[in-house]
Coordinates of C-alpha atoms in Angstrom, one line a residue:
Chain Q
M1 CA 29.3 4.2 -22.0
K2 CA 28.5 0.7 -23.3
T3 CA 26.9 0.3 -19.9
R4 CA 24.7 2.8 -20.1
L5 CA 23.5 2.3 -23.8
I6 CA 22.9 -1.8 -22.7
S7 CA 20.7 0.3 -19.3
L8 CA 19.2 2.2 -22.0
A9 CA 18.0 -0.5 -24.1
L10 CA 16.8 -3.0 -21.3
A11 CA 15.1 0.5 -19.9
G12 CA 13.0 0.1 -23.2
L13 CA 12.7 -3.7 -23.1
F14 CA 11.1 -3.4 -19.7
A15 CA 9.1 -0.2 -20.7
A16 CA 7.9 -1.9 -24.3
G17 CA 7.2 -5.4 -22.3
G18 CA 5.2 -4.0 -19.9
A19 CA 7.5 -5.4 -16.8
S20 CA 8.9 -4.2 -14.0
A21 CA 12.2 -2.3 -13.8
Q22 CA 13.3 -3.6 -10.5
S23 CA 16.3 -2.1 -8.7
F24 CA 18.0 -5.1 -7.6
Q25 CA 20.9 -4.7 -4.9
K26 CA 23.2 -6.9 -6.3
P27 CA 23.9 -8.8 -9.3
E28 CA 22.9 -12.4 -7.7
D29 CA 19.8 -10.9 -6.5
A30 CA 18.7 -10.0 -10.4
I31 CA 19.8 -13.8 -11.1
K32 CA 18.1 -15.5 -8.4
Y33 CA 15.5 -13.2 -9.4
R34 CA 14.8 -14.0 -13.0
K35 CA 15.5 -18.2 -12.0
A36 CA 13.0 -17.7 -9.7
A37 CA 10.3 -16.2 -12.4
F38 CA 11.3 -18.8 -14.8
T39 CA 10.4 -21.6 -12.1
V40 CA 7.4 -20.4 -10.9
L41 CA 6.7 -19.9 -15.0
V42 CA 7.3 -23.7 -16.1
A43 CA 5.4 -24.7 -13.2
H44 CA 2.2 -23.1 -14.6
F45 CA 3.0 -24.1 -18.3
G46 CA 4.0 -27.8 -17.9
P47 CA 0.2 -28.9 -16.8
L48 CA -1.3 -27.1 -19.7
G49 CA 1.3 -28.6 -21.7
A50 CA -0.1 -31.8 -20.2
M51 CA -3.7 -31.2 -20.8
A52 CA -3.0 -30.2 -24.2
N53 CA -0.9 -33.3 -25.1
G54 CA -3.7 -35.7 -23.4
R55 CA -1.0 -36.7 -20.6
M56 CA -3.4 -35.0 -17.9
P57 CA -7.4 -34.6 -18.0
F58 CA -8.4 -31.3 -19.4
D59 CA -9.5 -29.3 -15.8
A60 CA -10.6 -26.0 -17.4
A61 CA -11.0 -24.4 -14.0
A62 CA -7.3 -25.2 -13.4
A63 CA -6.4 -24.1 -16.8
A64 CA -7.6 -20.9 -16.2
R65 CA -5.9 -20.3 -13.0
H66 CA -2.5 -21.6 -15.0
G67 CA -3.5 -19.1 -17.9
D68 CA -3.3 -16.3 -15.3
A69 CA -0.6 -17.4 -13.5
I70 CA 1.4 -17.2 -16.9
A71 CA 0.0 -13.9 -18.4
M72 CA 1.5 -12.3 -15.2
V73 CA 4.5 -14.3 -14.3
S74 CA 5.8 -14.0 -18.0
T75 CA 6.2 -9.9 -18.1
L76 CA 8.8 -10.8 -15.1
P77 CA 11.9 -12.5 -15.3
W78 CA 13.4 -9.9 -18.3
A79 CA 13.7 -7.2 -15.5
G80 CA 16.6 -9.3 -14.2
F81 CA 19.0 -9.6 -16.8
G82 CA 20.4 -5.9 -16.3
P83 CA 24.1 -4.9 -16.8
G84 CA 26.6 -7.1 -14.5
T85 CA 24.2 -10.1 -14.4
D86 CA 26.1 -12.0 -17.1
K87 CA 28.6 -13.7 -15.1
G88 CA 27.6 -16.3 -11.4
D89 CA 25.5 -18.7 -10.9
T90 CA 23.4 -18.8 -14.3
R91 CA 23.4 -20.7 -17.8
A92 CA 22.7 -17.2 -19.4
K93 CA 25.0 -17.0 -22.6
A94 CA 27.0 -13.9 -22.9
E95 CA 24.9 -13.4 -26.2
I96 CA 22.1 -12.2 -24.5
W97 CA 23.6 -9.2 -23.9
T98 CA 26.1 -9.4 -27.3
E99 CA 22.9 -9.8 -29.1
Q100 CA 20.6 -7.7 -27.0
A101 CA 18.1 -6.9 -30.0
K102 CA 17.5 -10.3 -31.3
F103 CA 17.1 -11.7 -27.2
N104 CA 14.5 -8.7 -27.2
E105 CA 12.9 -9.8 -30.0
G106 CA 13.3 -13.5 -28.9
A107 CA 11.4 -12.5 -25.1
E108 CA 8.6 -10.3 -26.8
K109 CA 7.8 -13.1 -28.9
M110 CA 7.6 -15.3 -26.0
R111 CA 5.6 -12.9 -23.7
A112 CA 2.9 -12.6 -27.2
E113 CA 2.5 -16.3 -27.4
V114 CA 2.4 -16.8 -23.8
A115 CA -0.2 -14.3 -23.5
K116 CA -2.0 -16.2 -26.2
L117 CA -2.1 -19.1 -24.6
A118 CA -3.1 -17.6 -21.7
A119 CA -6.4 -16.2 -23.2
A120 CA -6.8 -19.4 -25.0
A121 CA -6.5 -21.5 -21.4
K122 CA -9.1 -19.7 -20.0
T123 CA -11.7 -20.1 -22.6
G124 CA -12.6 -23.4 -20.9
N125 CA -12.3 -25.1 -24.6
L126 CA -9.6 -27.8 -24.8
D127 CA -8.7 -27.4 -28.7
N128 CA -8.4 -23.8 -28.3
L129 CA -5.6 -25.0 -25.5
K130 CA -3.8 -27.3 -27.5
A131 CA -3.6 -24.8 -31.0
A132 CA -2.2 -22.1 -28.7
F133 CA 0.5 -24.5 -26.7
G134 CA 3.0 -25.5 -29.4
P135 CA 3.6 -21.8 -30.8
A136 CA 4.2 -20.8 -27.0
A137 CA 6.4 -24.2 -26.0
A138 CA 8.1 -23.2 -29.6
S139 CA 9.3 -19.5 -28.3
C140 CA 10.2 -20.7 -25.1
K141 CA 12.3 -23.0 -26.9
A142 CA 13.6 -20.9 -29.4
C143 CA 15.6 -19.1 -26.4
H144 CA 17.1 -21.5 -24.7
D145 CA 18.7 -23.1 -27.7
N146 CA 19.6 -19.6 -28.2
Y147 CA 20.8 -18.0 -24.9
R148 CA 21.0 -20.8 -22.2
R149 CA 24.1 -23.2 -21.8
D150 CA 23.1 -27.0 -21.3
Chain A
M1 CA -6.0 -41.1 6.3
K2 CA -4.4 -38.4 8.2
T3 CA -2.8 -37.4 4.3
R4 CA -5.8 -37.2 3.2
L5 CA -7.3 -35.7 5.7
I6 CA -4.4 -33.0 5.3
S7 CA -5.1 -33.3 1.5
L8 CA -8.6 -32.0 1.8
A9 CA -7.1 -28.9 3.9
L10 CA -5.1 -27.9 1.3
A11 CA -7.5 -28.9 -1.4
G12 CA -10.1 -26.1 0.4
L13 CA -7.2 -23.5 1.3
F14 CA -6.1 -23.5 -2.2
A15 CA -10.0 -23.3 -3.4
A16 CA -10.6 -20.6 -1.2
G17 CA -7.4 -18.6 -1.9
G18 CA -8.0 -18.7 -5.5
A19 CA -4.7 -20.0 -5.9
S20 CA -3.8 -22.9 -8.4
A21 CA -3.6 -26.5 -6.9
Q22 CA -0.2 -27.7 -8.9
S23 CA -0.1 -31.8 -9.0
F24 CA 3.8 -32.0 -8.8
Q25 CA 5.8 -34.7 -9.6
K26 CA 8.1 -34.3 -7.1
P27 CA 8.0 -32.9 -3.3
E28 CA 11.6 -31.1 -3.9
D29 CA 9.5 -29.6 -7.4
A30 CA 7.3 -28.7 -5.2
I31 CA 9.6 -26.8 -2.6
K32 CA 11.6 -25.2 -5.1
Y33 CA 8.0 -23.6 -7.0
R34 CA 7.0 -22.2 -3.0
K35 CA 10.7 -21.0 -2.9
A36 CA 10.5 -19.6 -6.0
A37 CA 7.2 -17.3 -5.8
F38 CA 8.3 -16.1 -2.6
T39 CA 12.0 -15.2 -3.9
V40 CA 9.5 -13.5 -6.8
L41 CA 7.0 -11.9 -4.0
V42 CA 9.9 -10.5 -1.5
A43 CA 11.6 -8.8 -5.0
H44 CA 8.5 -7.0 -5.8
F45 CA 7.5 -6.0 -2.3
G46 CA 11.1 -4.6 -1.3
P47 CA 10.9 -1.6 -3.4
L48 CA 7.7 -1.2 -1.7
G49 CA 8.9 -0.7 1.1
A50 CA 11.5 1.1 0.5
M51 CA 9.1 3.9 -1.5
A52 CA 7.1 3.9 1.8
N53 CA 9.8 4.0 4.2
G54 CA 11.6 6.8 1.9
R55 CA 14.8 4.7 1.3
M56 CA 13.6 4.9 -2.6
P57 CA 12.2 8.1 -4.5
F58 CA 7.9 7.1 -5.1
D59 CA 7.7 6.2 -8.8
A60 CA 3.7 5.8 -9.3
A61 CA 4.3 3.5 -12.0
A62 CA 6.9 1.7 -10.7
A63 CA 4.5 0.9 -7.5
A64 CA 1.6 0.1 -9.8
R65 CA 3.7 -2.5 -11.4
H66 CA 5.0 -3.9 -8.4
G67 CA 1.4 -4.0 -7.3
D68 CA 0.1 -6.2 -9.9
A69 CA 3.1 -8.2 -9.4
I70 CA 2.4 -8.9 -5.6
A71 CA -1.7 -9.3 -6.3
M72 CA -1.1 -12.7 -8.2
V73 CA 2.0 -13.7 -6.8
S74 CA 1.2 -13.5 -3.6
T75 CA -1.7 -16.4 -4.5
L76 CA 0.7 -18.7 -5.3
P77 CA 3.4 -20.2 -3.0
W78 CA 0.6 -22.4 -0.7
A79 CA 0.1 -24.7 -3.3
G80 CA 3.9 -26.1 -3.0
F81 CA 3.2 -26.9 0.5
G82 CA 1.1 -30.6 -0.1
P83 CA 1.9 -33.0 1.5
G84 CA 5.3 -35.2 1.9
T85 CA 6.9 -31.4 1.3
D86 CA 7.9 -31.0 5.1
K87 CA 11.1 -33.0 4.3
G88 CA 14.1 -31.5 2.1
D89 CA 15.4 -28.2 1.5
T90 CA 13.5 -26.3 2.9
R91 CA 13.2 -24.0 6.5
A92 CA 9.6 -24.7 6.6
K93 CA 8.8 -26.1 10.1
A94 CA 7.0 -29.2 11.1
E95 CA 4.6 -27.2 12.4
I96 CA 2.6 -26.1 9.2
W97 CA 1.5 -29.7 8.9
T98 CA 0.4 -30.1 12.2
E99 CA -1.2 -26.9 12.7
Q100 CA -2.8 -26.3 9.4
A101 CA -6.0 -24.2 10.5
K102 CA -3.4 -21.8 12.0
F103 CA -1.2 -21.6 9.1
N104 CA -4.0 -21.8 6.4
E105 CA -5.3 -18.6 8.7
G106 CA -1.9 -16.6 8.5
A107 CA -1.8 -17.3 4.7
E108 CA -5.1 -16.4 4.4
K109 CA -4.3 -13.4 6.2
M110 CA -1.2 -12.6 4.3
R111 CA -3.4 -13.1 1.0
A112 CA -5.8 -10.5 2.1
E113 CA -3.5 -7.6 3.2
V114 CA -1.0 -7.7 0.3
A115 CA -4.0 -7.2 -2.2
K116 CA -4.5 -4.3 0.2
L117 CA -1.4 -3.0 -0.5
A118 CA -1.7 -4.1 -4.1
A119 CA -4.8 -2.0 -4.6
A120 CA -2.5 1.0 -2.2
A121 CA -0.1 0.8 -4.7
K122 CA -2.1 1.1 -7.8
T123 CA -3.8 4.7 -6.5
G124 CA -0.7 6.6 -7.6
N125 CA -0.7 8.2 -3.6
L126 CA 2.4 7.6 -1.4
D127 CA 0.0 7.6 1.8
N128 CA -1.9 5.2 0.7
L129 CA 1.5 3.1 0.0
K130 CA 2.9 4.0 3.5
A131 CA -0.6 2.9 5.3
A132 CA -0.9 -0.5 3.5
F133 CA 2.3 -1.7 4.0
G134 CA 2.7 -2.1 7.9
P135 CA -0.1 -4.5 8.0
A136 CA 1.3 -6.4 5.1
A137 CA 4.9 -6.9 5.6
A138 CA 3.7 -7.8 9.0
S139 CA 1.5 -10.2 7.8
C140 CA 4.7 -12.0 6.2
K141 CA 6.7 -11.6 9.4
A142 CA 3.5 -13.3 11.0
C143 CA 4.2 -16.4 9.5
H144 CA 8.2 -16.6 9.3
D145 CA 8.3 -16.1 12.9
N146 CA 6.1 -19.1 13.6
Y147 CA 6.7 -21.5 10.6
R148 CA 10.1 -21.0 9.0
R149 CA 13.7 -21.8 10.8
D150 CA 16.4 -19.0 11.1

């Protein structure tokens, strides 16, 4: 029953976030998937941060491509947090599944801030990128602090 | 000089394919990135195949979401095949870097077939999905056969 409630809650999250409700054959497939999605996300988020912070020259075309990537990929990993995926090769804390509403709220916030960053990255204006980067990075960090083991 | 030529060739691939020319700090970061991108791609490609082959009921909304994912993610992994990424935790064969033109051609073919599959997946018509799945799967397999160790 509890599992079913969690399934329904997650189904709601996916629907709300527009992410794909994947059907993974094994929990470890879901864990591998969500980690891979975060790996790809970070690889495109990083250069935007480097441009925003002056560690890399601003390249409008590259920023736009990274923006396209983070806009899509930020919607994906949530489908990998289904029931039974709390154990295994993961640093995810149990609170993800016991504080579902709070976790979902953090995920929504991240998607919203990343969407703003993606839009800013596509304006070709470094000041827009700088303004949007901080809130997006903070939204990532909030969940890492609360829901990821060191 | 050879490295520079390969860099230019890869830069051309990225530009042609619209993928992001990432700047990875270490070759292992690039390898991790490309593997992650393929992991995400396969996770969305799989359900489309299951629907096309009747192993999963056709779900038009889910197919459309998987289509969105593969359309974007199929453009990404190529940026992770830069110079120096032939060694490490990878099954990539050396031929990727010695047969650059042929590898690029296979990558272009894959992106084109996956784009067609993505479009078909978004039509809401199972017959379109069935028609597009085979050529897309074949384009994946061609590179696996030629360029990936078992």
